[in-house]
Coordinates of C-alpha atoms and ligand atoms in Angstrom, one line a residue:
X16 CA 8.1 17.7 -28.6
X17 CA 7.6 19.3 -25.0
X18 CA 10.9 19.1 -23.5
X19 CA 10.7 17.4 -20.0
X20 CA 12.6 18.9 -17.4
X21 CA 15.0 17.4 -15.3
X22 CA 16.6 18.6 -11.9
X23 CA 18.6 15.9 -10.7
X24 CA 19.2 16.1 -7.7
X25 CA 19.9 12.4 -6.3
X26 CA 23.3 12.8 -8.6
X27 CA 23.8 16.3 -7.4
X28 CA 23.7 16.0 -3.7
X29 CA 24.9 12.5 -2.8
X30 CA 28.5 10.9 -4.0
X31 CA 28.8 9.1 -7.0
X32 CA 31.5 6.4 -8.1
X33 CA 34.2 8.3 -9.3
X34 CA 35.2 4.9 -11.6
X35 CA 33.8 5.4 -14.7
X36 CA 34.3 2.4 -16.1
X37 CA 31.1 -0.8 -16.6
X38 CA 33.1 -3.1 -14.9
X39 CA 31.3 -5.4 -11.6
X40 CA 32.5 -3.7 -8.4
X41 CA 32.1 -3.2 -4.8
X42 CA 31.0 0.4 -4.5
X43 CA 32.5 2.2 -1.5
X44 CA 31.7 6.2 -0.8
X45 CA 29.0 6.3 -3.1
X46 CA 25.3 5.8 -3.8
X47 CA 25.6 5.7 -7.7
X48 CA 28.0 5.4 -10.6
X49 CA 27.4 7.2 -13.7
X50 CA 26.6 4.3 -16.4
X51 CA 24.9 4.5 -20.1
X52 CA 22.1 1.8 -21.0
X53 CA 23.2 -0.6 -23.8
X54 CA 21.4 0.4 -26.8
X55 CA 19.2 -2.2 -28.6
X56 CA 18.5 -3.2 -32.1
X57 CA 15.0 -2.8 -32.9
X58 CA 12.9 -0.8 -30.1
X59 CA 9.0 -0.9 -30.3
X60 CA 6.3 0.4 -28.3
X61 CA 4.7 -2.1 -27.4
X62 CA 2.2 -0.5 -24.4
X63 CA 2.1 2.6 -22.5
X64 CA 0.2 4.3 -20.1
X65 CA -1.4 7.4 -20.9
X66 CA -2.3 8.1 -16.8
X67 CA 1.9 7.7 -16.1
X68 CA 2.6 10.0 -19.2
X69 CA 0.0 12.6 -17.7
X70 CA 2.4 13.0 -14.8
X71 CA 5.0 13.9 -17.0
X72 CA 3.1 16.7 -18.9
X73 CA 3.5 14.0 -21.8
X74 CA 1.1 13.7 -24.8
X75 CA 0.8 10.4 -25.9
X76 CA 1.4 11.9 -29.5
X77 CA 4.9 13.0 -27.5
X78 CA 5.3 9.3 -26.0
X79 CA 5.5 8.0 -29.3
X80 CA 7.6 10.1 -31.2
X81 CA 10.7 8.6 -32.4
X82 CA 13.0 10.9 -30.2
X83 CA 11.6 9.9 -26.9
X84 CA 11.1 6.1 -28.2
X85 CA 15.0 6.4 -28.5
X86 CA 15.0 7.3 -24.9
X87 CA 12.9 4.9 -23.7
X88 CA 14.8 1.9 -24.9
X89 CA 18.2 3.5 -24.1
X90 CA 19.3 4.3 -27.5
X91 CA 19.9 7.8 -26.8
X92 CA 19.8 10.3 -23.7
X93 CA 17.2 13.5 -24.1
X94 CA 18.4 16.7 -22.9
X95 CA 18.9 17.2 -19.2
X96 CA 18.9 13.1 -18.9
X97 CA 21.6 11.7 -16.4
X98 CA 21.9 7.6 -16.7
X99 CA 23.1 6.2 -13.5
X100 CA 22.7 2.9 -11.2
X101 CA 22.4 3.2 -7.0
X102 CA 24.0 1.2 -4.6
X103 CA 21.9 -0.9 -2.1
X104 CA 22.4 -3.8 -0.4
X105 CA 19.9 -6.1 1.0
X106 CA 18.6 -9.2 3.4
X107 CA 17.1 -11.8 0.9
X108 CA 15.5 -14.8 2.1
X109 CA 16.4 -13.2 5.9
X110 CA 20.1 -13.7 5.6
X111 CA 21.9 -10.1 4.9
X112 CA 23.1 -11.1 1.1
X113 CA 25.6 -7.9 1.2
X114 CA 25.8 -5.4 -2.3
X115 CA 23.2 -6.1 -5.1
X116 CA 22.4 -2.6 -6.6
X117 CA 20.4 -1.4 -9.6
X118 CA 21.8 -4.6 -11.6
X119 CA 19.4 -4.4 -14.4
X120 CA 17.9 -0.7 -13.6
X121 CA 19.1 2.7 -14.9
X122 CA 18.2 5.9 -13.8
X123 CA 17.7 8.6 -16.4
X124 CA 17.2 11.8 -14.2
X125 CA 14.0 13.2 -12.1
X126 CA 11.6 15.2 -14.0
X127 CA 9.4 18.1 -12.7
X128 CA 6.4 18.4 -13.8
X129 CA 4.3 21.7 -14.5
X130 CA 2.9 21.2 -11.2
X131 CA 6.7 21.0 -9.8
X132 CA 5.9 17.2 -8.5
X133 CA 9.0 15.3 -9.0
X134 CA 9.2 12.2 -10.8
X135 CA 12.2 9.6 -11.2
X136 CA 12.1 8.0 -14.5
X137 CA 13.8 4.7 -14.2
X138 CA 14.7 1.6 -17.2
X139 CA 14.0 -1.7 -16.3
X140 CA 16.3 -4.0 -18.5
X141 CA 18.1 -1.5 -20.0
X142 CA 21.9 -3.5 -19.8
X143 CA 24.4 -4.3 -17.6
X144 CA 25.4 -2.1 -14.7
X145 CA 28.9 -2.5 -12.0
X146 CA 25.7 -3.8 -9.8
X147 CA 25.5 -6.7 -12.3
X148 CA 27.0 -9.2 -10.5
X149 CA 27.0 -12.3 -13.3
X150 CA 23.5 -11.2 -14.4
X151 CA 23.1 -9.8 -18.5
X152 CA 21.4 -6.5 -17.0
X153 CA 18.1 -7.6 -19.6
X154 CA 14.7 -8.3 -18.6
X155 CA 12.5 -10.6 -20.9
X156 CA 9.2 -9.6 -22.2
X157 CA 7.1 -12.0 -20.2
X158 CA 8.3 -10.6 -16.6
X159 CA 8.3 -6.9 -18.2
X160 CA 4.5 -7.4 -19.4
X161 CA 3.7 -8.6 -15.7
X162 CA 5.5 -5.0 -14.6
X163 CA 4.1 -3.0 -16.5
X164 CA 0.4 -4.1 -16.1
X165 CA 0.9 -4.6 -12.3
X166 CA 2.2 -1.5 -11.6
X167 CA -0.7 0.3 -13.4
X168 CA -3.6 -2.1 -11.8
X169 CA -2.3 -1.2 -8.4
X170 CA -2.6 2.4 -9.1
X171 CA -5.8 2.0 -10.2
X172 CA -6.8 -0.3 -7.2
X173 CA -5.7 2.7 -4.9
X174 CA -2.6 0.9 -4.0
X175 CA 0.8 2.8 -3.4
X176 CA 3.3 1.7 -6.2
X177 CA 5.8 2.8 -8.6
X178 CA 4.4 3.2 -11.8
X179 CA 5.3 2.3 -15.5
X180 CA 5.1 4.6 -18.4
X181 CA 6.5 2.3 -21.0
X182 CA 6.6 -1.3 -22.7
X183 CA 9.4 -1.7 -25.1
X184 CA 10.3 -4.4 -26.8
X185 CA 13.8 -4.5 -27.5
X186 CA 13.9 -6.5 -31.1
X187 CA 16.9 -9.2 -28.7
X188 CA 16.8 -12.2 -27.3
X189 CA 17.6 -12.9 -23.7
X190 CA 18.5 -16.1 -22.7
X191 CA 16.7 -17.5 -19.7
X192 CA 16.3 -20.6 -18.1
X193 CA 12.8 -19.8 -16.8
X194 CA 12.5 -23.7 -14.6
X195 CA 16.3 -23.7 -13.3
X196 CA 16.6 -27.1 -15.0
X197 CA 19.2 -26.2 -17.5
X198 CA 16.9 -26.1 -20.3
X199 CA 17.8 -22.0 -21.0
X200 CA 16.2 -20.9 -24.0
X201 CA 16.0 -17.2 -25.6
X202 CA 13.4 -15.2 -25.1
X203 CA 12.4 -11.8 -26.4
X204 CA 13.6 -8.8 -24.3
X205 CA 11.8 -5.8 -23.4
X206 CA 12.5 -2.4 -21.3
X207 CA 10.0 -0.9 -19.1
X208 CA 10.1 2.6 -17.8
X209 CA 9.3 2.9 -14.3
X210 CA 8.0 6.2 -12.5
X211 CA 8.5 7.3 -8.7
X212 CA 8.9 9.7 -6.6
X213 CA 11.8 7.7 -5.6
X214 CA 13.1 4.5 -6.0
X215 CA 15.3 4.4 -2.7
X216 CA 14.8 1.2 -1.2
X217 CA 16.0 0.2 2.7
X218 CA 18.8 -1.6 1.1
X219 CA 20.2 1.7 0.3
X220 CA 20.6 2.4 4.0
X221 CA 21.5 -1.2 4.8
X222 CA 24.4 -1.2 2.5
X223 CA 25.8 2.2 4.2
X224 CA 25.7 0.8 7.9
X225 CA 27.1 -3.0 7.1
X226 CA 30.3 -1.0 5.8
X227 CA 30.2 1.3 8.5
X228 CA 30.1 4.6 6.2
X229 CA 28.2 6.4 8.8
X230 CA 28.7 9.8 7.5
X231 CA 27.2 9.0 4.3
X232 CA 24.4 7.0 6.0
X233 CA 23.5 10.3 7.6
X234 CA 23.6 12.4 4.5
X235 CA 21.6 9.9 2.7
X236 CA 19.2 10.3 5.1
X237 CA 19.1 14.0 5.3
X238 CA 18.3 13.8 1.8
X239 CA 15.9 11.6 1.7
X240 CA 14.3 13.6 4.4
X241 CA 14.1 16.9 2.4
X242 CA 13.2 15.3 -0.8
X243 CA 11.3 12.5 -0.2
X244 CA 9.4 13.4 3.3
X245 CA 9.6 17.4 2.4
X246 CA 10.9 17.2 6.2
X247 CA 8.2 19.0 8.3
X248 CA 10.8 19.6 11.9
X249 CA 14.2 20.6 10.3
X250 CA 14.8 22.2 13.5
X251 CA 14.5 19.4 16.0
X252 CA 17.5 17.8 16.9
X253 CA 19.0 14.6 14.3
X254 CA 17.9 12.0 16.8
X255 CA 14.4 12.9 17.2
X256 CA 13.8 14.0 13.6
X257 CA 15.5 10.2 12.9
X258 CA 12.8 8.4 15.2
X259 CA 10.1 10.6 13.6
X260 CA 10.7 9.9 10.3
X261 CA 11.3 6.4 10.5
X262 CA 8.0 6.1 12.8
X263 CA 6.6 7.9 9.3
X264 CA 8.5 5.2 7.1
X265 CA 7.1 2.4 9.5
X266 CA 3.6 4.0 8.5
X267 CA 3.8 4.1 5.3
X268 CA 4.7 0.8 5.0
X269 CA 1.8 -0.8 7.3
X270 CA -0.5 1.4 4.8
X271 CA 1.0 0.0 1.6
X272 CA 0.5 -4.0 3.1
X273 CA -2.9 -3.4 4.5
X274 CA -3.7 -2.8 0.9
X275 CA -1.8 -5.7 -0.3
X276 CA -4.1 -7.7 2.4
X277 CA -7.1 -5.9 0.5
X278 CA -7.4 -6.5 -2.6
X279 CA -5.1 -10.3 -2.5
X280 CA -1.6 -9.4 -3.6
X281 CA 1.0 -11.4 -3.1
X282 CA 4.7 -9.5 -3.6
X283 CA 6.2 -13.0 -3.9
X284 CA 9.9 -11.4 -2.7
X285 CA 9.9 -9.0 0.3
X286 CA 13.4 -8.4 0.3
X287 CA 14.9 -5.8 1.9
X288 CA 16.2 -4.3 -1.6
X289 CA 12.7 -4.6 -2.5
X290 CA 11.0 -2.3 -0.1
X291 CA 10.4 1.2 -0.7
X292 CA 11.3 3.4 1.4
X293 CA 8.4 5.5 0.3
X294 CA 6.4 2.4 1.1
X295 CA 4.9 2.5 -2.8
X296 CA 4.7 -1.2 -3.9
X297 CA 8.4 -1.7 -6.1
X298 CA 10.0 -4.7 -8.2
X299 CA 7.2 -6.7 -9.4
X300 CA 8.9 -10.5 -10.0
X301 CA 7.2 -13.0 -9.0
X302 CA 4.3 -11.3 -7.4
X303 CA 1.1 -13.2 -7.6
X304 CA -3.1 -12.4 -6.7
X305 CA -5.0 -14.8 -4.3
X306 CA -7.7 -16.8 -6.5
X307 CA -8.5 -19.6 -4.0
X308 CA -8.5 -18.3 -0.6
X309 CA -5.0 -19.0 1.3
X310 CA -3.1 -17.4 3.4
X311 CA 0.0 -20.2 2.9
X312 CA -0.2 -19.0 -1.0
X313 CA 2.5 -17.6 -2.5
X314 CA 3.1 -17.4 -5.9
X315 CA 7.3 -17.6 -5.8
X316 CA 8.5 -21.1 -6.8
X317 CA 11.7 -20.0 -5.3
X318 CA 9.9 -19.7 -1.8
X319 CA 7.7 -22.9 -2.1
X320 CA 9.0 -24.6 0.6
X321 CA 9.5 -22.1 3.2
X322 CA 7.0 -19.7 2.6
X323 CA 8.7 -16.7 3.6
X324 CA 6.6 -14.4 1.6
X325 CA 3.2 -16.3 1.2
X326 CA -0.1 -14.0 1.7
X327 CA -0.9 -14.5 5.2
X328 CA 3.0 -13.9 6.3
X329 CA 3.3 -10.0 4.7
X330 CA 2.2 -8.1 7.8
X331 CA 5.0 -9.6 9.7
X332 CA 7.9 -9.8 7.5
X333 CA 7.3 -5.9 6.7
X334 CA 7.8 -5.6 10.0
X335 CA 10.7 -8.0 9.9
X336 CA 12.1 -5.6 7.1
X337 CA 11.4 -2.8 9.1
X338 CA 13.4 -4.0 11.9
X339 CA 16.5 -4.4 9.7
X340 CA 16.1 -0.5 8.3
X341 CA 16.2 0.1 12.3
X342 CA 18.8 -1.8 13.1
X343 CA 21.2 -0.1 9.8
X344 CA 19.6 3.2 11.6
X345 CA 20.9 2.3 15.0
X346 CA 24.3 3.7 13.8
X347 CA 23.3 7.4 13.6
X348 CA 22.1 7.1 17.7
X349 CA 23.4 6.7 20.6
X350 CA 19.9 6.2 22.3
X351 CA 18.4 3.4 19.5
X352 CA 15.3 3.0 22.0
X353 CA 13.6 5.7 20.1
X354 CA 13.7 3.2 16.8
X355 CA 12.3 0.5 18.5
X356 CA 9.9 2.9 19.6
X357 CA 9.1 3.8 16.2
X358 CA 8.5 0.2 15.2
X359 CA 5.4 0.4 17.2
X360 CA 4.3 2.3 14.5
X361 CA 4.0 -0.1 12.3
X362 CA 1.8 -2.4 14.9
X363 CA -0.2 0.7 15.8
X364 CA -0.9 1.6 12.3
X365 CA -1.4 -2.0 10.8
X366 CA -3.9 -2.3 13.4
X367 CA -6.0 0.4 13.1
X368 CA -6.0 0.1 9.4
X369 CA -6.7 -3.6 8.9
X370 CA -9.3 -3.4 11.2
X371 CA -11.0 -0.5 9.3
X372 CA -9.8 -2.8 5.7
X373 CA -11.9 -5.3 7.2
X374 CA -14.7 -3.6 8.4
X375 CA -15.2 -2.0 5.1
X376 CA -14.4 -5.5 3.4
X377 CA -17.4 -7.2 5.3
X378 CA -19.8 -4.0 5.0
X379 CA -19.6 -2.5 8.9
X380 CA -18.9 0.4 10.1
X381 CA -16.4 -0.5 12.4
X382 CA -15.8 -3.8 14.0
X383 CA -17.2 -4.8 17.4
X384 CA -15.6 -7.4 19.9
X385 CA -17.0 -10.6 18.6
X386 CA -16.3 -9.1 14.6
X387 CA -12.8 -10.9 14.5
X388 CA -14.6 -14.6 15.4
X389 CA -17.1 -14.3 12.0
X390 CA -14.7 -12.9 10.1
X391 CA -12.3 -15.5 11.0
X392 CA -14.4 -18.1 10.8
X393 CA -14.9 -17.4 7.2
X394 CA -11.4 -17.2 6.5
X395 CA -11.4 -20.5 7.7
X396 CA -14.2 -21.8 5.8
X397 CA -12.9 -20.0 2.3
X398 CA -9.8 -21.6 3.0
X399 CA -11.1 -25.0 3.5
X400 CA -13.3 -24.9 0.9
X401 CA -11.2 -23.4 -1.6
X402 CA -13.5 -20.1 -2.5
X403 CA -12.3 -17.3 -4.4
X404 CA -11.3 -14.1 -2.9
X405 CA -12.6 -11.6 -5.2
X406 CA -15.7 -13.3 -6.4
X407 CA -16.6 -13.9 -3.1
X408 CA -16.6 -10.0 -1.4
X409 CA -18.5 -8.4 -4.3
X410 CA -21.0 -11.7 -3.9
X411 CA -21.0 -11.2 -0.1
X412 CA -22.4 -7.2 -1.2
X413 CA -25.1 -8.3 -2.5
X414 CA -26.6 -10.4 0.7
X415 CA -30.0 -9.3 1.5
X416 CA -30.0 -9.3 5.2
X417 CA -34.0 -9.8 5.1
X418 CA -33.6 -12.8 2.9
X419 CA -30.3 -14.2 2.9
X420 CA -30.1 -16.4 -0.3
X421 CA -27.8 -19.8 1.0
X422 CA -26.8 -20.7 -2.9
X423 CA -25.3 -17.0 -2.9
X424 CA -21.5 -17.8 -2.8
X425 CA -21.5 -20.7 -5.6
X426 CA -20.2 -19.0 -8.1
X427 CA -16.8 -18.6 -5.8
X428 CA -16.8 -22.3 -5.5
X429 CA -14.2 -23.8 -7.3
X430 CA -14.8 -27.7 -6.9
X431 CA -18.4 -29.1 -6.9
X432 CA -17.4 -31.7 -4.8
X433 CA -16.5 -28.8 -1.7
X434 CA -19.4 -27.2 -2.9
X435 CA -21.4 -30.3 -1.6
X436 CA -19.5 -30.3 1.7
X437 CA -19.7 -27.3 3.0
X438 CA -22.5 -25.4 1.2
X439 CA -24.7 -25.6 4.7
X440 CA -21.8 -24.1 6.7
X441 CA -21.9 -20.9 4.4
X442 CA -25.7 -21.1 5.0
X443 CA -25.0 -20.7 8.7
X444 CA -22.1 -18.4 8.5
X445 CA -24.6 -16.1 6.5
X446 CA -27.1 -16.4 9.3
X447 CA -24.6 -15.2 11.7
X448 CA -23.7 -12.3 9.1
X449 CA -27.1 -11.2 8.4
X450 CA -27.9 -10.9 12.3
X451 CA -24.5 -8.9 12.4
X452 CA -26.0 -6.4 9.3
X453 CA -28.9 -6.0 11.3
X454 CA -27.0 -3.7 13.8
X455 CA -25.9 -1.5 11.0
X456 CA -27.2 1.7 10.2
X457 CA -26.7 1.9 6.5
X458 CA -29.2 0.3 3.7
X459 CA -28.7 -2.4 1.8
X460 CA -28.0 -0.9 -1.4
X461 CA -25.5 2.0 0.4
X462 CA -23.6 -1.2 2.2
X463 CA -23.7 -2.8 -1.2
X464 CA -21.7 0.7 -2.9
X465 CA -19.8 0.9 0.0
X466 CA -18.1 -2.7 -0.5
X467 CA -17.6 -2.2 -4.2
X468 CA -15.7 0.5 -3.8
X469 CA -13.3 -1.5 -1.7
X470 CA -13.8 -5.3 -2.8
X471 CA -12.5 -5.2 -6.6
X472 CA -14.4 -6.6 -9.4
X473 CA -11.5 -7.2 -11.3
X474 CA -7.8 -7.8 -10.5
X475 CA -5.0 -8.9 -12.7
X476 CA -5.3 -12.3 -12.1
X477 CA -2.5 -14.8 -12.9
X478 CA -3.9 -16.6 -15.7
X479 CA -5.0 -13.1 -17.5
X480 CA -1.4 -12.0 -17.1
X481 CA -0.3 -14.9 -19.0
X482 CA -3.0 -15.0 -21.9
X483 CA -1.5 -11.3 -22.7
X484 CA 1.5 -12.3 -22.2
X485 CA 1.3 -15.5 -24.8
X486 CA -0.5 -13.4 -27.4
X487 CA 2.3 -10.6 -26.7
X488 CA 5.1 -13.5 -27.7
X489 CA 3.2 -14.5 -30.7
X490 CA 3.2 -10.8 -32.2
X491 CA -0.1 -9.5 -30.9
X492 CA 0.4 -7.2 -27.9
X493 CA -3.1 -5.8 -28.4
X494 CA -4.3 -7.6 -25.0
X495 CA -1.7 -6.0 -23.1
X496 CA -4.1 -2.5 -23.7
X497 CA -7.0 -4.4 -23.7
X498 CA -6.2 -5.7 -20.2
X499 CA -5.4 -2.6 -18.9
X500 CA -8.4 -0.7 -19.9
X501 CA -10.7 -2.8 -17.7
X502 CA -7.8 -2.6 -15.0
X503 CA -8.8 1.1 -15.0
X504 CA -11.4 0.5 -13.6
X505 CA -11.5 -2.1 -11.2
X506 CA -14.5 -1.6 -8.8
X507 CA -17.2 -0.8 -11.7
X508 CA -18.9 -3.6 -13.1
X509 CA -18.3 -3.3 -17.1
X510 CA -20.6 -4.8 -19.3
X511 CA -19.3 -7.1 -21.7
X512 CA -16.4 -8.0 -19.2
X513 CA -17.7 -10.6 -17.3
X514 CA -15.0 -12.7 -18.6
X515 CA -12.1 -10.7 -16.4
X516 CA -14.0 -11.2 -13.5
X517 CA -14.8 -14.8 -13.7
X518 CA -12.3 -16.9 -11.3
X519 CA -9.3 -18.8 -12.5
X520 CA -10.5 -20.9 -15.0
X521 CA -9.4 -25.0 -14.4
X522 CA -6.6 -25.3 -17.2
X523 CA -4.7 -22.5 -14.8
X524 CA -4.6 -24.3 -12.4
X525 CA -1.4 -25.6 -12.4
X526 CA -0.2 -23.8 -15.3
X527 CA 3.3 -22.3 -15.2
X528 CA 3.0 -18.6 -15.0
X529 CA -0.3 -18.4 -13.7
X530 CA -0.5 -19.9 -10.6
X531 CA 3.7 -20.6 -9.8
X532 CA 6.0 -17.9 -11.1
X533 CA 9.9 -18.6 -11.4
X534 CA 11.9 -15.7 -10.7
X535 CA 14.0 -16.1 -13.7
X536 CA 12.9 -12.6 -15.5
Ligands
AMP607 P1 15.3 -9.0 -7.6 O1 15.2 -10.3 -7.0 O2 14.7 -9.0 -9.0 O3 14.7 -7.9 -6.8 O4 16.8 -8.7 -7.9 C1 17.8 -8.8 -6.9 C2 19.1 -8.3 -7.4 O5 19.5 -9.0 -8.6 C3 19.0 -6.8 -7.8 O6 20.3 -6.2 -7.4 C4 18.9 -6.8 -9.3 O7 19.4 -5.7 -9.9 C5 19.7 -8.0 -9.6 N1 19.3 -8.6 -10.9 C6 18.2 -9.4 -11.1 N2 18.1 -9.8 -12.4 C7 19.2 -9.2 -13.0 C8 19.7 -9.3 -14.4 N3 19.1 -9.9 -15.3 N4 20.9 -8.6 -14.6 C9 21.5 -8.0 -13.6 N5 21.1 -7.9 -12.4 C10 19.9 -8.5 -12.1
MG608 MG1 14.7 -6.1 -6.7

């Protein structure tokens, strides 16, 4: 077996807990504590990713040799392996919720690769941790399945994420009561492997400043400057080199939502603990995709009511996020002016790159003054009428702007009845569009390429999630492969697969799992 090698240098230059014990705790001084995953009865592999392993140097012959198996359901340690769980705190729900931690995550070490990239490898579900809190430190297979698959699609979709390498059943139950109505029932437990560059999340920072630990809220960001941003102005003095990096951060993070906004993902739980500081998607729970156009959606049964983290609201509770990374920041400067400075970042980037998302979304080449009326007016309309995000942008590529066809968009319809209704304003919204197209220099066919390449044919769509996920608890985790492999490639029609593109079929509707997710996992 190639050997992977490790240099792990999260454990090598920040303070860990010097408690060895697995005991719940308050963590003070430190950013981990050393911690072994529980070992488990009967690991399979249920899924991998071949893409994820290639970052590793990994064959998949490698991948599924008993040794790294072992590994990969924390049942043994490989050479140069460290396990470990980090301290972060978070805001949940907008109310500062103080330490969480890696509760159910282990580290295992960062890898280099032959290319000298560096790559954390991470358990999901691999036992309890002192970040526990009254949790089991397990994951079931159902939430895992959604993981892995999600992480991968995203890639895929060109959408920064964390990725997975592994699906591994665990051969235990977990107990779980998935409706919070005391009806618990067991489950089958899974571990996935995650993959980053880095899993350091605001709450890492957060924690740092709420306890006042300013010295190690500086070194944690020193490090995460050198390993993290490869920190281009080492020079510059700590203040400036602070504003910079968090305008970078700010970035990053406006990039990662404009995508989100792109292709209809909904995160379902922006915590603060659950942003990257990296700004790669991270923690996939109840995370959900837009079938019928809504910006009020969000897929979190948890957040029904207030709607924190529907579709619509993402732009602005990053920034919300954002603003509470700043504020655990403000304790490095005296001058915290430059931070809020920094936030404009975000604003600036979010609004140069939606408006290009946009542009590209609806075919132009850049959008003119009166472009935000029709392309609101649609939103409107798709909401109203209950169309389908993802059928409707590769439909709208194929308008012909000399002969606009008014039946075009029934296929995104998803109740005759709305069809009826509002059928003629679509007609006259495409009259409005096809005078737009007429300004453009590009040809039908190019415009057509153009918005394939950025309106997916297929995403992992609630209900598809769950029909791999019901096969997978029935013994046949074939689909989970299946699935993925026309994941892979998401803007290419594939013949044959006109079934994963078809809109959410009418017994999803309401179905648990595929179009409300609990976050039980
Ligand atoms: P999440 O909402 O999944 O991002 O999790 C929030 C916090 O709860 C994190 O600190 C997790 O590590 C922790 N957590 C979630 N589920 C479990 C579990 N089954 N066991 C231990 N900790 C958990
Ligand atoms: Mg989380």
């Amino acid at each position: 077996m190639s050997a992977l090698t490790f240099d792990n240098r999260f454990l090598r230059d920040l303070p860990g807990d010097p408690d060895l014990s697995n005991e719940i705790r308050q963590v003070h001084g430190a950013c981990w504590s050393a911690v072994m995953p529980t070992p488990v009865a009967a690991p399979g592999l249920l899924a991998h990713s071949p893409e994820t392993a290639a970052l590793l140097d990994l064959t998949v012959g490698e991948l599924q040799s008993p040794a790294l198996l072992a590994a990969l359901a924390g049942n043994t340690l490989l050479p140069g392996m460290q396990a470990y769980a980090t301290c972060y705190g978070g805001h949940q729900f907008g109310h500062w919720a103080g330490q969480l931690g890696d509760g159910r995550a282990i580290g295992l070490g960062e890898v280099v690769n032959r290319a000298g990239q560096r790559w954390e490898l991470q358990l999901k579900g691999a036992g309890p941790t002192p970040y526990s809190r009254r949790a089991d430190g397990r994951a079931v297979l159902r939430s895992s399945i959604r993981e892995f698959l999600c992480s991968e699609a995203m890639h895929h979709l060109g959408v920064p994420t964390t990725r997975a390498l592994s699906l591994v059943s665990t051969g235990e139950a977990v107990r779980r009561d998935m409706f919070y109505d005391g009806n618990a029932a067991n489950e089958p437990g899974a571990i996935v492997c995650r993959v980053a560059p880095s899993f350091t999340r605001f709450g890492h920072f957060e924690i740092l400043a709420a306890r006042g630990d300013g010295a190690l809220l500086r070194q944690l960001v020193e490090f995460t400057m050198h390993r993290d941003f490869n920190d281009p102005a080492r020079h510059q003095d700590f203040d400036e080199r602070l504003a910079a990096w968090f305008a970078d951060v700010c970035s990053r993070t406006a990039l990662m939502v404009v995508h989100w906004m792109r292709v209809g993902f909904v995160h379902g739980v922006m915590n603060t603990d659950n942003m990257s500081i990296l700004g790669l998607t991270i923690d996939y729970g109840p995370y959900g995709w837009v079938d019928n156009f809504d910006p009020g959606w969000t897929p979190n049964t948890t957040d029904a009511a207030g709607k924190r983290y529907c579709f619509g609201r993402q732009p602005e509770i990053a920034r919300w996020n954002l603003e509470r990374l700043a504020d655990a920041l403000g304790l490095l400067t005296a001058d915290t002016s430059a931070l809020s400075a920094a936030l404009d970042a975000f604003d600036e980037t979010y609004g140069r790159a939606a408006s290009r998302m946009y542009a590209q979304k609806f075919g132009l080449a850049c959008l003119q003054d009166d472009d935000a009326a029709l392309i609101n007016a649609i939103f409107d309309l798709m909401h109203e009428a209950e169309i389908d995000m993802t059928v409707f942008f590769r439909q709208l590529a194929q308008v012909d702007p000399a002969a606009p066809a008014p039946g075009l968009f029934v296929e995104a319809f998803y109740r005759a009845d709305l069809y009826a209704q509002f059928a003629p304003a679509f007609a006259a919204w495409l009259q409005r569009y096809t005078v737009r197209l007429q300004q453009e220099a590009a040809s039908p066919n190019a415009r057509q390429a153009a918005m394939n390449r950025i309106n997916p044919c297929y995403v992992l769509r609630n209900y598809l999630a769950q029909q791999a996920i019901e096969s997978a608890e029935q013994g046949d985790p074939g689909h989970i492969a299946a699935l993925l492999d026309v994941l892979r490639h998401p803007y290419d029609e594939q013949p044959g697969r006109a079934a994963f593109s078809a809109k959410r079929p009418d017994w999803a509707r309401h179905k648990a799992g595929c179009s409300m997710l609990s976050c039980s996992s």
